[in-house]
């Protein structure tokens, strides 16, 4: 009878150990996978960040359109799409033109252009020379083209040459024709009188 009691106790201990090993083994195997699947399901699409290299194009021409008409056109040897995918960066620019009434109006020489393809506005950077159809020349280091307002602005020193007359200022806002000028800071106007 004592043997039977010990036998039952040993049998219960073996059963308990077997069940413990079974649950431990399956929890480690199944529990880890189940938990990982739950964690994966918790992630939303917005939480996943994909890091892609920016798109780069060798030699190309990009046209900015506004209400079905050409607003600007840039031809460059190097065109790249910024990481935010909202801006296009032009370098080694061969030709840059801003149109008025679907006709070329401002010819621009510059080192770099950053165009916002959503609102078609541009930042013109580096030894910028803007020449109008009439031959007026506007020079500076950095200009901003506001597509909606059709204005040029610079918060850095500029120089405007109209015929043989010269205007310099610390900053400028102008319409596309360079007729309506707002100049501020150390404005100097030099007229040639004949």
PDB file of C-alpha atoms in Angstrom:
ATOM      1  CA  UNK A   1       0.000   0.000   0.000  1.00  0.00           C
ATOM      2  CA  UNK A   2       2.850   2.335   0.770  1.00  0.00           C
ATOM      3  CA  UNK A   3       4.371   1.389  -2.544  1.00  0.00           C
ATOM      4  CA  UNK A   4       1.163   2.348  -4.318  1.00  0.00           C
ATOM      5  CA  UNK A   5       1.129   5.786  -2.643  1.00  0.00           C
ATOM      6  CA  UNK A   6       4.721   6.449  -3.709  1.00  0.00           C
ATOM      7  CA  UNK A   7       3.936   5.153  -7.165  1.00  0.00           C
ATOM      8  CA  UNK A   8       0.975   7.586  -7.473  1.00  0.00           C
ATOM      9  CA  UNK A   9       3.111  10.463  -6.199  1.00  0.00           C
ATOM     10  CA  UNK A  10       5.894   9.637  -8.674  1.00  0.00           C
ATOM     11  CA  UNK A  11       3.346   9.323 -11.471  1.00  0.00           C
ATOM     12  CA  UNK A  12       1.813  12.717 -10.592  1.00  0.00           C
ATOM     13  CA  UNK A  13       5.294  14.340 -10.457  1.00  0.00           C
ATOM     14  CA  UNK A  14       6.206  12.829 -13.857  1.00  0.00           C
ATOM     15  CA  UNK A  15       2.895  14.016 -15.311  1.00  0.00           C
ATOM     16  CA  UNK A  16       3.412  17.502 -13.847  1.00  0.00           C
ATOM     17  CA  UNK A  17       6.966  17.672 -15.230  1.00  0.00           C
ATOM     18  CA  UNK A  18       5.810  16.446 -18.634  1.00  0.00           C
ATOM     19  CA  UNK A  19       3.063  19.034 -18.786  1.00  0.00           C
ATOM     20  CA  UNK A  20       5.500  21.752 -17.647  1.00  0.00           C
ATOM     21  CA  UNK A  21       8.003  20.850 -20.375  1.00  0.00           C
ATOM     22  CA  UNK A  22       5.203  20.698 -22.937  1.00  0.00           C
ATOM     23  CA  UNK A  23       3.890  24.190 -22.050  1.00  0.00           C
ATOM     24  CA  UNK A  24       7.369  25.703 -21.793  1.00  0.00           C
ATOM     25  CA  UNK A  25       8.416  24.235 -25.160  1.00  0.00           C
ATOM     26  CA  UNK A  26       5.203  25.312 -26.940  1.00  0.00           C
ATOM     27  CA  UNK A  27       5.168  28.780 -25.347  1.00  0.00           C
ATOM     28  CA  UNK A  28       8.743  29.423 -26.487  1.00  0.00           C
ATOM     29  CA  UNK A  29       7.925  28.173 -29.951  1.00  0.00           C
ATOM     30  CA  UNK A  30       4.349  29.357 -30.374  1.00  0.00           C
ATOM     31  CA  UNK A  31       4.231  32.237 -27.891  1.00  0.00           C
ATOM     32  CA  UNK A  32       7.145  34.069 -29.515  1.00  0.00           C
ATOM     33  CA  UNK A  33       5.657  33.739 -32.978  1.00  0.00           C
ATOM     34  CA  UNK A  34       2.170  34.634 -31.807  1.00  0.00           C
ATOM     35  CA  UNK A  35       3.443  37.714 -30.043  1.00  0.00           C
ATOM     36  CA  UNK A  36       5.492  38.801 -33.068  1.00  0.00           C
ATOM     37  CA  UNK A  37       2.431  38.418 -35.288  1.00  0.00           C
ATOM     38  CA  UNK A  38       0.410  40.528 -32.849  1.00  0.00           C
ATOM     39  CA  UNK A  39       3.119  43.210 -32.863  1.00  0.00           C
ATOM     40  CA  UNK A  40       3.257  43.215 -36.660  1.00  0.00           C
ATOM     41  CA  UNK A  41      -0.518  43.611 -36.843  1.00  0.00           C
ATOM     42  CA  UNK A  42      -0.304  46.611 -34.486  1.00  0.00           C
ATOM     43  CA  UNK A  43       1.856  48.580 -36.952  1.00  0.00           C
ATOM     44  CA  UNK A  44      -0.035  50.860 -39.283  1.00  0.00           C
ATOM     45  CA  UNK A  45       1.035  51.724 -42.780  1.00  0.00           C
ATOM     46  CA  UNK A  46       1.897  55.272 -41.669  1.00  0.00           C
ATOM     47  CA  UNK A  47       4.354  53.880 -39.097  1.00  0.00           C
ATOM     48  CA  UNK A  48       6.525  52.232 -41.738  1.00  0.00           C
ATOM     49  CA  UNK A  49       9.230  54.518 -43.090  1.00  0.00           C
ATOM     50  CA  UNK A  50      10.790  53.627 -46.405  1.00  0.00           C
ATOM     51  CA  UNK A  51      14.177  55.199 -47.058  1.00  0.00           C
ATOM     52  CA  UNK A  52      14.745  55.426 -50.782  1.00  0.00           C
ATOM     53  CA  UNK A  53      17.519  57.180 -52.586  1.00  0.00           C
ATOM     54  CA  UNK A  54      16.416  60.364 -54.364  1.00  0.00           C
ATOM     55  CA  UNK A  55      15.697  60.073 -58.076  1.00  0.00           C
ATOM     56  CA  UNK A  56      18.507  61.483 -60.211  1.00  0.00           C
ATOM     57  CA  UNK A  57      18.343  62.285 -63.901  1.00  0.00           C
ATOM     58  CA  UNK A  58      21.256  63.185 -66.137  1.00  0.00           C
ATOM     59  CA  UNK A  59      20.411  65.915 -68.666  1.00  0.00           C
ATOM     60  CA  UNK A  60      16.795  66.825 -69.013  1.00  0.00           C
ATOM     61  CA  UNK A  61      14.223  69.575 -69.394  1.00  0.00           C
ATOM     62  CA  UNK A  62      11.367  70.218 -66.963  1.00  0.00           C
ATOM     63  CA  UNK A  63       8.423  72.493 -67.721  1.00  0.00           C
ATOM     64  CA  UNK A  64       6.252  74.112 -65.054  1.00  0.00           C
ATOM     65  CA  UNK A  65       2.658  74.467 -66.253  1.00  0.00           C
ATOM     66  CA  UNK A  66       0.006  76.823 -64.890  1.00  0.00           C
ATOM     67  CA  UNK A  67      -3.584  76.820 -66.137  1.00  0.00           C
ATOM     68  CA  UNK A  68      -2.558  74.921 -69.265  1.00  0.00           C
ATOM     69  CA  UNK A  69       0.260  77.327 -70.211  1.00  0.00           C
ATOM     70  CA  UNK A  70       4.010  77.182 -69.767  1.00  0.00           C
ATOM     71  CA  UNK A  71       5.078  79.136 -66.712  1.00  0.00           C
ATOM     72  CA  UNK A  72       8.739  78.188 -66.631  1.00  0.00           C
ATOM     73  CA  UNK A  73      11.197  75.810 -68.261  1.00  0.00           C
ATOM     74  CA  UNK A  74      14.557  74.595 -67.005  1.00  0.00           C
ATOM     75  CA  UNK A  75      17.135  72.563 -68.902  1.00  0.00           C
ATOM     76  CA  UNK A  76      19.895  71.104 -66.732  1.00  0.00           C
ATOM     77  CA  UNK A  77      22.626  68.475 -66.778  1.00  0.00           C
ATOM     78  CA  UNK A  78      21.682  67.248 -63.307  1.00  0.00           C
ATOM     79  CA  UNK A  79      18.101  66.950 -62.016  1.00  0.00           C
ATOM     80  CA  UNK A  80      17.258  65.236 -58.749  1.00  0.00           C
ATOM     81  CA  UNK A  81      14.155  64.711 -56.696  1.00  0.00           C
ATOM     82  CA  UNK A  82      14.629  65.681 -53.026  1.00  0.00           C
ATOM     83  CA  UNK A  83      14.040  63.087 -50.301  1.00  0.00           C
ATOM     84  CA  UNK A  84      10.730  64.696 -49.364  1.00  0.00           C
ATOM     85  CA  UNK A  85       9.619  64.067 -52.980  1.00  0.00           C
ATOM     86  CA  UNK A  86       8.074  67.546 -53.145  1.00  0.00           C
ATOM     87  CA  UNK A  87      10.997  69.512 -54.511  1.00  0.00           C
ATOM     88  CA  UNK A  88      13.087  69.116 -57.639  1.00  0.00           C
ATOM     89  CA  UNK A  89      16.696  70.303 -57.589  1.00  0.00           C
ATOM     90  CA  UNK A  90      18.349  71.484 -60.810  1.00  0.00           C
ATOM     91  CA  UNK A  91      22.128  71.865 -61.078  1.00  0.00           C
ATOM     92  CA  UNK A  92      24.495  72.623 -63.964  1.00  0.00           C
ATOM     93  CA  UNK A  93      21.700  74.618 -65.566  1.00  0.00           C
ATOM     94  CA  UNK A  94      22.001  75.287 -69.297  1.00  0.00           C
ATOM     95  CA  UNK A  95      18.766  77.231 -69.749  1.00  0.00           C
ATOM     96  CA  UNK A  96      16.113  78.681 -67.442  1.00  0.00           C
ATOM     97  CA  UNK A  97      13.161  80.729 -68.684  1.00  0.00           C
ATOM     98  CA  UNK A  98      10.078  82.245 -67.038  1.00  0.00           C
ATOM     99  CA  UNK A  99       7.176  82.723 -69.457  1.00  0.00           C
ATOM    100  CA  UNK A 100       4.588  85.498 -69.645  1.00  0.00           C
ATOM    101  CA  UNK A 101       1.461  84.890 -71.752  1.00  0.00           C
ATOM    102  CA  UNK A 102       2.990  81.595 -72.931  1.00  0.00           C
ATOM    103  CA  UNK A 103       6.000  83.471 -74.414  1.00  0.00           C
ATOM    104  CA  UNK A 104       9.585  83.477 -73.031  1.00  0.00           C
ATOM    105  CA  UNK A 105       9.966  86.637 -70.945  1.00  0.00           C
ATOM    106  CA  UNK A 106      12.768  86.250 -68.384  1.00  0.00           C
ATOM    107  CA  UNK A 107      15.986  84.439 -69.310  1.00  0.00           C
ATOM    108  CA  UNK A 108      17.874  83.347 -66.217  1.00  0.00           C
ATOM    109  CA  UNK A 109      21.471  82.308 -65.628  1.00  0.00           C
ATOM    110  CA  UNK A 110      22.113  80.625 -62.278  1.00  0.00           C
ATOM    111  CA  UNK A 111      23.975  77.836 -60.537  1.00  0.00           C
ATOM    112  CA  UNK A 112      21.121  75.994 -58.849  1.00  0.00           C
ATOM    113  CA  UNK A 113      17.325  75.979 -58.752  1.00  0.00           C
ATOM    114  CA  UNK A 114      15.018  74.334 -56.214  1.00  0.00           C
ATOM    115  CA  UNK A 115      11.484  74.037 -57.589  1.00  0.00           C
ATOM    116  CA  UNK A 116       8.430  73.128 -55.532  1.00  0.00           C
ATOM    117  CA  UNK A 117       6.475  71.001 -57.985  1.00  0.00           C
ATOM    118  CA  UNK A 118       3.262  71.399 -55.995  1.00  0.00           C
ATOM    119  CA  UNK A 119       2.904  75.173 -56.167  1.00  0.00           C
ATOM    120  CA  UNK A 120       5.445  75.729 -59.030  1.00  0.00           C
ATOM    121  CA  UNK A 121       7.413  78.291 -56.991  1.00  0.00           C
ATOM    122  CA  UNK A 122      11.207  78.291 -57.266  1.00  0.00           C
ATOM    123  CA  UNK A 123      14.306  79.318 -55.368  1.00  0.00           C
ATOM    124  CA  UNK A 124      17.018  80.600 -57.724  1.00  0.00           C
ATOM    125  CA  UNK A 125      20.496  80.330 -56.203  1.00  0.00           C
ATOM    126  CA  UNK A 126      24.074  81.337 -57.005  1.00  0.00           C
ATOM    127  CA  UNK A 127      25.222  84.235 -59.216  1.00  0.00           C
ATOM    128  CA  UNK A 128      21.709  84.782 -60.563  1.00  0.00           C
ATOM    129  CA  UNK A 129      21.372  87.011 -63.644  1.00  0.00           C
ATOM    130  CA  UNK A 130      17.816  87.651 -64.854  1.00  0.00           C
ATOM    131  CA  UNK A 131      17.329  89.367 -68.213  1.00  0.00           C
ATOM    132  CA  UNK A 132      13.952  90.624 -69.438  1.00  0.00           C
ATOM    133  CA  UNK A 133      12.721  90.572 -73.012  1.00  0.00           C
ATOM    134  CA  UNK A 134      13.448  94.327 -73.138  1.00  0.00           C
ATOM    135  CA  UNK A 135      17.076  93.859 -72.014  1.00  0.00           C
ATOM    136  CA  UNK A 136      16.776  94.932 -68.346  1.00  0.00           C
ATOM    137  CA  UNK A 137      19.141  92.968 -66.104  1.00  0.00           C
ATOM    138  CA  UNK A 138      18.584  92.004 -62.459  1.00  0.00           C
ATOM    139  CA  UNK A 139      21.467  90.420 -60.543  1.00  0.00           C
ATOM    140  CA  UNK A 140      21.795  88.899 -57.092  1.00  0.00           C
ATOM    141  CA  UNK A 141      22.777  85.761 -55.250  1.00  0.00           C
ATOM    142  CA  UNK A 142      19.332  84.377 -54.355  1.00  0.00           C
ATOM    143  CA  UNK A 143      15.808  85.033 -55.657  1.00  0.00           C
ATOM    144  CA  UNK A 144      12.415  83.476 -54.977  1.00  0.00           C
ATOM    145  CA  UNK A 145       9.822  83.119 -57.744  1.00  0.00           C
ATOM    146  CA  UNK A 146       6.290  83.050 -56.329  1.00  0.00           C
ATOM    147  CA  UNK A 147       4.166  81.314 -58.955  1.00  0.00           C
ATOM    148  CA  UNK A 148       0.809  82.310 -57.507  1.00  0.00           C
ATOM    149  CA  UNK A 149       1.623  86.032 -57.193  1.00  0.00           C
ATOM    150  CA  UNK A 150       3.988  86.024 -60.203  1.00  0.00           C
ATOM    151  CA  UNK A 151       6.609  87.979 -58.280  1.00  0.00           C
ATOM    152  CA  UNK A 152      10.365  87.854 -57.816  1.00  0.00           C
ATOM    153  CA  UNK A 153      11.796  88.556 -54.378  1.00  0.00           C
ATOM    154  CA  UNK A 154      15.254  88.695 -52.855  1.00  0.00           C
ATOM    155  CA  UNK A 155      16.220  89.252 -49.247  1.00  0.00           C
ATOM    156  CA  UNK A 156      19.846  89.709 -50.288  1.00  0.00           C
ATOM    157  CA  UNK A 157      21.538  92.630 -52.088  1.00  0.00           C
ATOM    158  CA  UNK A 158      20.463  93.113 -55.714  1.00  0.00           C
ATOM    159  CA  UNK A 159      21.452  95.246 -58.666  1.00  0.00           C
ATOM    160  CA  UNK A 160      19.065  96.267 -61.460  1.00  0.00           C
ATOM    161  CA  UNK A 161      20.291  97.764 -64.724  1.00  0.00           C
ATOM    162  CA  UNK A 162      17.663  99.425 -66.949  1.00  0.00           C
ATOM    163  CA  UNK A 163      19.214 100.750 -70.130  1.00  0.00           C
ATOM    164  CA  UNK A 164      22.206 102.620 -68.650  1.00  0.00           C
ATOM    165  CA  UNK A 165      20.545 103.399 -65.313  1.00  0.00           C
ATOM    166  CA  UNK A 166      21.517 101.440 -62.208  1.00  0.00           C
ATOM    167  CA  UNK A 167      19.614 100.621 -58.982  1.00  0.00           C
ATOM    168  CA  UNK A 168      21.050  98.751 -55.983  1.00  0.00           C
ATOM    169  CA  UNK A 169      19.256  97.701 -52.784  1.00  0.00           C
ATOM    170  CA  UNK A 170      19.520  95.272 -49.866  1.00  0.00           C
ATOM    171  CA  UNK A 171      16.288  93.532 -50.848  1.00  0.00           C
ATOM    172  CA  UNK A 172      13.629  93.647 -53.560  1.00  0.00           C
ATOM    173  CA  UNK A 173      10.131  92.503 -54.536  1.00  0.00           C
ATOM    174  CA  UNK A 174       9.093  92.882 -58.174  1.00  0.00           C
ATOM    175  CA  UNK A 175       6.511  91.812 -60.718  1.00  0.00           C
ATOM    176  CA  UNK A 176       7.571  89.671 -63.686  1.00  0.00           C
ATOM    177  CA  UNK A 177       8.083  92.745 -65.931  1.00  0.00           C
ATOM    178  CA  UNK A 178      10.390  94.421 -63.357  1.00  0.00           C
ATOM    179  CA  UNK A 179       8.109  97.478 -63.521  1.00  0.00           C
ATOM    180  CA  UNK A 180       6.556  97.460 -60.045  1.00  0.00           C
ATOM    181  CA  UNK A 181       9.552  97.449 -57.726  1.00  0.00           C
ATOM    182  CA  UNK A 182       9.630  97.555 -53.962  1.00  0.00           C
ATOM    183  CA  UNK A 183      13.202  98.230 -52.799  1.00  0.00           C
ATOM    184  CA  UNK A 184      14.474  98.607 -49.244  1.00  0.00           C
ATOM    185  CA  UNK A 185      17.755  99.008 -47.412  1.00  0.00           C
ATOM    186  CA  UNK A 186      20.604 101.123 -48.805  1.00  0.00           C
ATOM    187  CA  UNK A 187      18.741 101.891 -52.000  1.00  0.00           C
ATOM    188  CA  UNK A 188      20.949 103.724 -54.481  1.00  0.00           C
ATOM    189  CA  UNK A 189      19.716 104.936 -57.879  1.00  0.00           C
ATOM    190  CA  UNK A 190      22.170 106.128 -60.537  1.00  0.00           C
ATOM    191  CA  UNK A 191      20.714 107.812 -63.669  1.00  0.00           C
ATOM    192  CA  UNK A 192      22.659 108.618 -66.765  1.00  0.00           C
ATOM    193  CA  UNK A 193      21.549 112.047 -68.029  1.00  0.00           C
ATOM    194  CA  UNK A 194      22.200 112.878 -71.657  1.00  0.00           C
TER     195      UNK A 194
END
